[in-house]
């Protein structure tokens, strides 16, 4: 029993799930669910469909190169069982997974950094330009809170008049 | 051996066709163009060639006819006699003779005319000579046309004769009409001879083939024979007689012992005796047919006597006295019940074969046959035994191998024994794990996961995983350190504070509202020429509202509101001095007076007086101002409804389609670019 990867979206297929298609040249196509199967039948290219792993990797959304990926690799040669090695492996797997998740998180934050700075700049500019759209007292309240409490209300009206 | 196949004879055309064939061939195969101006020798040669060619063609054609037809003296006497019986030898010979004579006459004619042509002195004369020659030849053929027709008929009949081989093994069936000859034939061969319950159903010879002892026998069915003098016999009977006389065959003489054929046994015996000379030197079998109607034993004394007499005669036919055994001579059968049919066939074949072998043994050819046979019989050289030899070493090795196998079997505990010890078949389940080859035997029973956290454990297995893991952790530690260092350096000055973010949210909310409003306006009010009251139901555009909005934004709305109110004009338009005078200090009073009072005082700015619309202008075509007024009113009325519903009217601006799609795209199959 093995966990397989979906041909279309590269998600993990647990035993008893999904469907599998064997072409007449003996190539096997596994699908995690009918959605992927239908997309395959529609001859869609997974690299061009946004929600697939292939698309995300191709467009730099996901981390593609990392040393943690080198641990997991399908072995076509059978290995003789060794209790010690297996025990070590079982201990190592959660560790590797954790590290990979960390790195993935990092990758995403790195990726989003540029957009975030831009957004911040845009916000600052908008705030500066469109502040007068709001009633003056609101903006005053927020910016010069401490000052306003002490001052007399007459002064405010005067200011308003002046503006007009 | 001569094959008698009369199917190969070429067709004999009737006289007229014969002439046509020859003449047209002459026309086609010889030159056709000749002129008066040619030298006389050339002209002569031209016509001589024609005559000669025609003659040779006639000769050839007639010769084939003569050669193809068999000469009665040369062929087997059986066929000779058969043809004589069927077609009359004299007539046949005469016809062939006539053709032969015609051939000679034609040759002579040609010779004469060739000689004459040699002396022809003009084209015309030569031509006449040629015509005469051909004409005479044709006349000769015309005269023999009855013979040609006769030969053609004979040819057609001969082609349909059965192909009997006179020299092969043959069974000949004869007897009175209607005694069951054809039925027997149908039983033993695959020939499909017509069988009917009246005499002379069979009118000619029929041939079938039967197998006996892997040899092929020709079976000939003959028409029935009546007992009468030879001269009185008709053609049908004569066919049988011919066959009986000339074929070296086993003869089956059929007797109908029940007498249902219409002839008594005595009559049949009489026939037998009258034609018995034909049976000499042939194996003869007397077949008593129709035993299903009357068995042989039940015959009356006299009849029995007659039958026995015939049997005695039949025994004598072979000529060696009584040496032939009795059993093969008189046989009984019934073609209806198929009882004894095969026995008759086998007996006849057997006797025929014996006779033929005997004849062959006596002939000179026997030596040729004998030296073809050789049967090898190896004799033992001496009395010594020569068994197969196996070396002692091999025998020893085999024995030891067998012993070792046995011993091993005793030593090892088999799975079968285990099964028997642990509850037998169905209860015991063999463990495959115990045959594992592992470093430690304890490991054999380990249970281990295949899947862990969505990964295949087998994919991670690696002898030096521990080492690699450590390396990875170290790497990760380094990375984290680096990151921390970077974060410390990074100064994030652009981050907005909480309050700023709140304000920004409000600004955005406001903007969104404005946009939404604008869109609504654009969709409804703006696109209409006027806004009737019914579309501004909720009174959105009021002075009060403007005031509220302005005050909410922190402005004093009173001035703006006043101005808006003052814009609305009073009912009366007048020009007063007091108003003009007070215009200057308007600003001062603001704020002190109430808005209502102000509105009452307010007046619009003065306007220059323009021409009233209903005033008649020359050239417009109206009689007087009343008429014009009416017209204007009508015009307004006509568009009022349309304007109210914001429909498009004729006064609206229209931009026509400058480049209609249908005129500027596609191929021009019908029409042109400008007009389609």
mmCIF file of N, CA and C in Angstrom, chain B residues 234-291:
data_model
loop_
_atom_site.group_PDB
_atom_site.id
_atom_site.type_symbol
_atom_site.label_atom_id
_atom_site.label_comp_id
_atom_site.label_asym_id
_atom_site.label_seq_id
_atom_site.Cartn_x
_atom_site.Cartn_y
_atom_site.Cartn_z
ATOM 1 N N UNK B 234 -33.974 -52.188 -80.692
ATOM 2 C CA UNK B 234 -33.864 -50.756 -81.015
ATOM 3 C C UNK B 234 -32.530 -50.181 -80.533
ATOM 4 N N UNK B 235 -32.324 -48.904 -80.804
ATOM 5 C CA UNK B 235 -31.024 -48.276 -80.511
ATOM 6 C C UNK B 235 -30.713 -48.340 -79.026
ATOM 7 N N UNK B 236 -31.726 -48.146 -78.208
ATOM 8 C CA UNK B 236 -31.504 -48.116 -76.759
ATOM 9 C C UNK B 236 -30.968 -49.464 -76.271
ATOM 10 N N UNK B 237 -31.611 -50.522 -76.735
ATOM 11 C CA UNK B 237 -31.148 -51.858 -76.331
ATOM 12 C C UNK B 237 -29.761 -52.131 -76.882
ATOM 13 N N UNK B 238 -29.554 -51.655 -78.107
ATOM 14 C CA UNK B 238 -28.266 -51.929 -78.743
ATOM 15 C C UNK B 238 -27.102 -51.318 -77.975
ATOM 16 N N UNK B 239 -27.375 -50.198 -77.285
ATOM 17 C CA UNK B 239 -26.315 -49.600 -76.464
ATOM 18 C C UNK B 239 -25.844 -50.601 -75.430
ATOM 19 N N UNK B 240 -26.797 -51.259 -74.761
ATOM 20 C CA UNK B 240 -26.422 -52.223 -73.733
ATOM 21 C C UNK B 240 -25.675 -53.396 -74.335
ATOM 22 N N UNK B 241 -26.193 -53.834 -75.477
ATOM 23 C CA UNK B 241 -25.560 -54.991 -76.114
ATOM 24 C C UNK B 241 -24.108 -54.668 -76.452
ATOM 25 N N UNK B 242 -23.897 -53.453 -76.997
ATOM 26 C CA UNK B 242 -22.535 -53.043 -77.350
ATOM 27 C C UNK B 242 -21.638 -53.076 -76.132
ATOM 28 N N UNK B 243 -22.164 -52.487 -75.063
ATOM 29 C CA UNK B 243 -21.355 -52.443 -73.848
ATOM 30 C C UNK B 243 -21.034 -53.843 -73.367
ATOM 31 N N UNK B 244 -22.036 -54.728 -73.405
ATOM 32 C CA UNK B 244 -21.812 -56.100 -72.950
ATOM 33 C C UNK B 244 -20.788 -56.808 -73.821
ATOM 34 N N UNK B 245 -20.880 -56.520 -75.095
ATOM 35 C CA UNK B 245 -20.020 -57.240 -76.024
ATOM 36 C C UNK B 245 -18.568 -56.814 -75.920
ATOM 37 N N UNK B 246 -18.315 -55.532 -75.726
ATOM 38 C CA UNK B 246 -16.947 -55.049 -75.897
ATOM 39 C C UNK B 246 -16.206 -54.741 -74.611
ATOM 40 N N UNK B 247 -16.919 -54.487 -73.521
ATOM 41 C CA UNK B 247 -16.191 -54.087 -72.313
ATOM 42 C C UNK B 247 -15.776 -55.311 -71.526
ATOM 43 N N UNK B 248 -14.529 -55.292 -71.055
ATOM 44 C CA UNK B 248 -14.024 -56.392 -70.245
ATOM 45 C C UNK B 248 -14.391 -56.080 -68.796
ATOM 46 N N UNK B 249 -15.555 -56.553 -68.395
ATOM 47 C CA UNK B 249 -16.062 -56.086 -67.106
ATOM 48 C C UNK B 249 -16.716 -57.232 -66.369
ATOM 49 N N UNK B 250 -16.989 -56.982 -65.090
ATOM 50 C CA UNK B 250 -17.795 -57.916 -64.328
ATOM 51 C C UNK B 250 -19.243 -57.591 -64.627
ATOM 52 N N UNK B 251 -19.997 -58.591 -65.013
ATOM 53 C CA UNK B 251 -21.379 -58.352 -65.410
ATOM 54 C C UNK B 251 -22.286 -58.729 -64.250
ATOM 55 N N UNK B 252 -23.198 -57.800 -63.924
ATOM 56 C CA UNK B 252 -24.211 -58.104 -62.918
ATOM 57 C C UNK B 252 -25.516 -58.298 -63.675
ATOM 58 N N UNK B 253 -25.980 -59.527 -63.708
ATOM 59 C CA UNK B 253 -27.253 -59.765 -64.397
ATOM 60 C C UNK B 253 -28.354 -59.689 -63.363
ATOM 61 N N UNK B 254 -29.252 -58.730 -63.520
ATOM 62 C CA UNK B 254 -30.301 -58.497 -62.526
ATOM 63 C C UNK B 254 -31.533 -59.328 -62.840
ATOM 64 N N UNK B 255 -31.975 -60.033 -61.804
ATOM 65 C CA UNK B 255 -33.213 -60.802 -61.914
ATOM 66 C C UNK B 255 -34.219 -60.187 -60.960
ATOM 67 N N UNK B 256 -35.434 -59.997 -61.467
ATOM 68 C CA UNK B 256 -36.481 -59.527 -60.557
ATOM 69 C C UNK B 256 -37.280 -60.759 -60.155
ATOM 70 N N UNK B 257 -37.016 -61.315 -58.956
ATOM 71 C CA UNK B 257 -37.665 -62.578 -58.611
ATOM 72 C C UNK B 257 -39.108 -62.374 -58.174
ATOM 73 N N UNK B 258 -39.483 -61.153 -57.884
ATOM 74 C CA UNK B 258 -40.876 -60.948 -57.502
ATOM 75 C C UNK B 258 -41.770 -60.830 -58.731
ATOM 76 N N UNK B 259 -41.171 -60.526 -59.879
ATOM 77 C CA UNK B 259 -41.955 -60.391 -61.103
ATOM 78 C C UNK B 259 -42.742 -59.102 -61.180
ATOM 79 N N UNK B 260 -42.447 -58.154 -60.304
ATOM 80 C CA UNK B 260 -43.195 -56.897 -60.312
ATOM 81 C C UNK B 260 -42.815 -56.012 -61.495
ATOM 82 N N UNK B 261 -41.764 -56.375 -62.228
ATOM 83 C CA UNK B 261 -41.360 -55.573 -63.381
ATOM 84 C C UNK B 261 -42.252 -55.876 -64.581
ATOM 85 N N UNK B 262 -43.019 -56.930 -64.493
ATOM 86 C CA UNK B 262 -43.910 -57.267 -65.613
ATOM 87 C C UNK B 262 -43.408 -58.446 -66.429
ATOM 88 N N UNK B 263 -42.286 -59.003 -66.039
ATOM 89 C CA UNK B 263 -41.752 -60.164 -66.782
ATOM 90 C C UNK B 263 -41.552 -61.298 -65.793
ATOM 91 N N UNK B 264 -41.882 -62.460 -66.190
ATOM 92 C CA UNK B 264 -41.744 -63.614 -65.276
ATOM 93 C C UNK B 264 -40.288 -64.065 -65.235
ATOM 94 N N UNK B 265 -40.010 -64.930 -64.297
ATOM 95 C CA UNK B 265 -38.637 -65.426 -64.166
ATOM 96 C C UNK B 265 -38.267 -66.236 -65.393
ATOM 97 N N UNK B 266 -39.253 -66.927 -65.942
ATOM 98 C CA UNK B 266 -38.980 -67.731 -67.130
ATOM 99 C C UNK B 266 -38.521 -66.848 -68.288
ATOM 100 N N UNK B 267 -39.204 -65.707 -68.463
ATOM 101 C CA UNK B 267 -38.825 -64.791 -69.544
ATOM 102 C C UNK B 267 -37.408 -64.272 -69.332
ATOM 103 N N UNK B 268 -37.131 -63.914 -68.088
ATOM 104 C CA UNK B 268 -35.801 -63.383 -67.786
ATOM 105 C C UNK B 268 -34.730 -64.431 -68.007
ATOM 106 N N UNK B 269 -35.069 -65.686 -67.667
ATOM 107 C CA UNK B 269 -34.107 -66.765 -67.894
ATOM 108 C C UNK B 269 -33.855 -66.942 -69.378
ATOM 109 N N UNK B 270 -34.926 -66.791 -70.153
ATOM 110 C CA UNK B 270 -34.783 -66.924 -71.605
ATOM 111 C C UNK B 270 -33.825 -65.874 -72.156
ATOM 112 N N UNK B 271 -33.999 -64.644 -71.670
ATOM 113 C CA UNK B 271 -33.080 -63.570 -72.095
ATOM 114 C C UNK B 271 -31.657 -63.932 -71.733
ATOM 115 N N UNK B 272 -31.516 -64.428 -70.499
ATOM 116 C CA UNK B 272 -30.172 -64.792 -70.050
ATOM 117 C C UNK B 272 -29.522 -65.779 -70.996
ATOM 118 N N UNK B 273 -30.319 -66.756 -71.363
ATOM 119 C CA UNK B 273 -29.741 -67.800 -72.229
ATOM 120 C C UNK B 273 -29.466 -67.266 -73.606
ATOM 121 N N UNK B 274 -30.315 -66.333 -74.077
ATOM 122 C CA UNK B 274 -30.088 -65.823 -75.437
ATOM 123 C C UNK B 274 -28.841 -64.938 -75.521
ATOM 124 N N UNK B 275 -28.527 -64.252 -74.471
ATOM 125 C CA UNK B 275 -27.337 -63.386 -74.561
ATOM 126 C C UNK B 275 -26.152 -63.950 -73.797
ATOM 127 N N UNK B 276 -26.210 -65.196 -73.433
ATOM 128 C CA UNK B 276 -25.125 -65.697 -72.590
ATOM 129 C C UNK B 276 -23.806 -65.753 -73.334
ATOM 130 N N UNK B 277 -23.886 -65.768 -74.673
ATOM 131 C CA UNK B 277 -22.619 -65.761 -75.414
ATOM 132 C C UNK B 277 -21.823 -64.480 -75.128
ATOM 133 N N UNK B 278 -22.529 -63.401 -74.760
ATOM 134 C CA UNK B 278 -21.831 -62.138 -74.471
ATOM 135 C C UNK B 278 -21.090 -62.178 -73.130
ATOM 136 N N UNK B 279 -21.444 -63.148 -72.288
ATOM 137 C CA UNK B 279 -20.838 -63.185 -70.951
ATOM 138 C C UNK B 279 -19.547 -63.969 -70.909
ATOM 139 N N UNK B 280 -19.146 -64.521 -72.025
ATOM 140 C CA UNK B 280 -17.984 -65.393 -71.988
ATOM 141 C C UNK B 280 -16.738 -64.650 -71.516
ATOM 142 N N UNK B 281 -15.954 -65.373 -70.727
ATOM 143 C CA UNK B 281 -14.689 -64.834 -70.200
ATOM 144 C C UNK B 281 -14.860 -63.602 -69.304
ATOM 145 N N UNK B 282 -16.015 -63.464 -68.734
ATOM 146 C CA UNK B 282 -16.218 -62.348 -67.803
ATOM 147 C C UNK B 282 -16.788 -62.898 -66.517
ATOM 148 N N UNK B 283 -16.401 -62.355 -65.401
ATOM 149 C CA UNK B 283 -17.027 -62.780 -64.154
ATOM 150 C C UNK B 283 -18.490 -62.346 -64.169
ATOM 151 N N UNK B 284 -19.369 -63.275 -63.914
ATOM 152 C CA UNK B 284 -20.795 -62.987 -63.999
ATOM 153 C C UNK B 284 -21.434 -63.199 -62.628
ATOM 154 N N UNK B 285 -22.218 -62.265 -62.219
ATOM 155 C CA UNK B 285 -22.941 -62.391 -60.964
ATOM 156 C C UNK B 285 -24.420 -62.280 -61.271
ATOM 157 N N UNK B 286 -25.157 -63.237 -60.772
ATOM 158 C CA UNK B 286 -26.608 -63.151 -60.961
ATOM 159 C C UNK B 286 -27.194 -62.569 -59.678
ATOM 160 N N UNK B 287 -27.870 -61.450 -59.834
ATOM 161 C CA UNK B 287 -28.385 -60.750 -58.668
ATOM 162 C C UNK B 287 -29.886 -60.884 -58.650
ATOM 163 N N UNK B 288 -30.373 -61.470 -57.554
ATOM 164 C CA UNK B 288 -31.813 -61.580 -57.403
ATOM 165 C C UNK B 288 -32.288 -60.368 -56.611
ATOM 166 N N UNK B 289 -32.969 -59.475 -57.299
ATOM 167 C CA UNK B 289 -33.374 -58.205 -56.673
ATOM 168 C C UNK B 289 -34.799 -58.310 -56.141
ATOM 169 N N UNK B 290 -35.173 -57.294 -55.385
ATOM 170 C CA UNK B 290 -36.528 -57.154 -54.832
ATOM 171 C C UNK B 290 -36.875 -58.311 -53.906
ATOM 172 N N UNK B 291 -35.949 -58.693 -53.035
ATOM 173 C CA UNK B 291 -36.248 -59.752 -52.064
ATOM 174 C C UNK B 291 -37.209 -59.267 -50.999
#
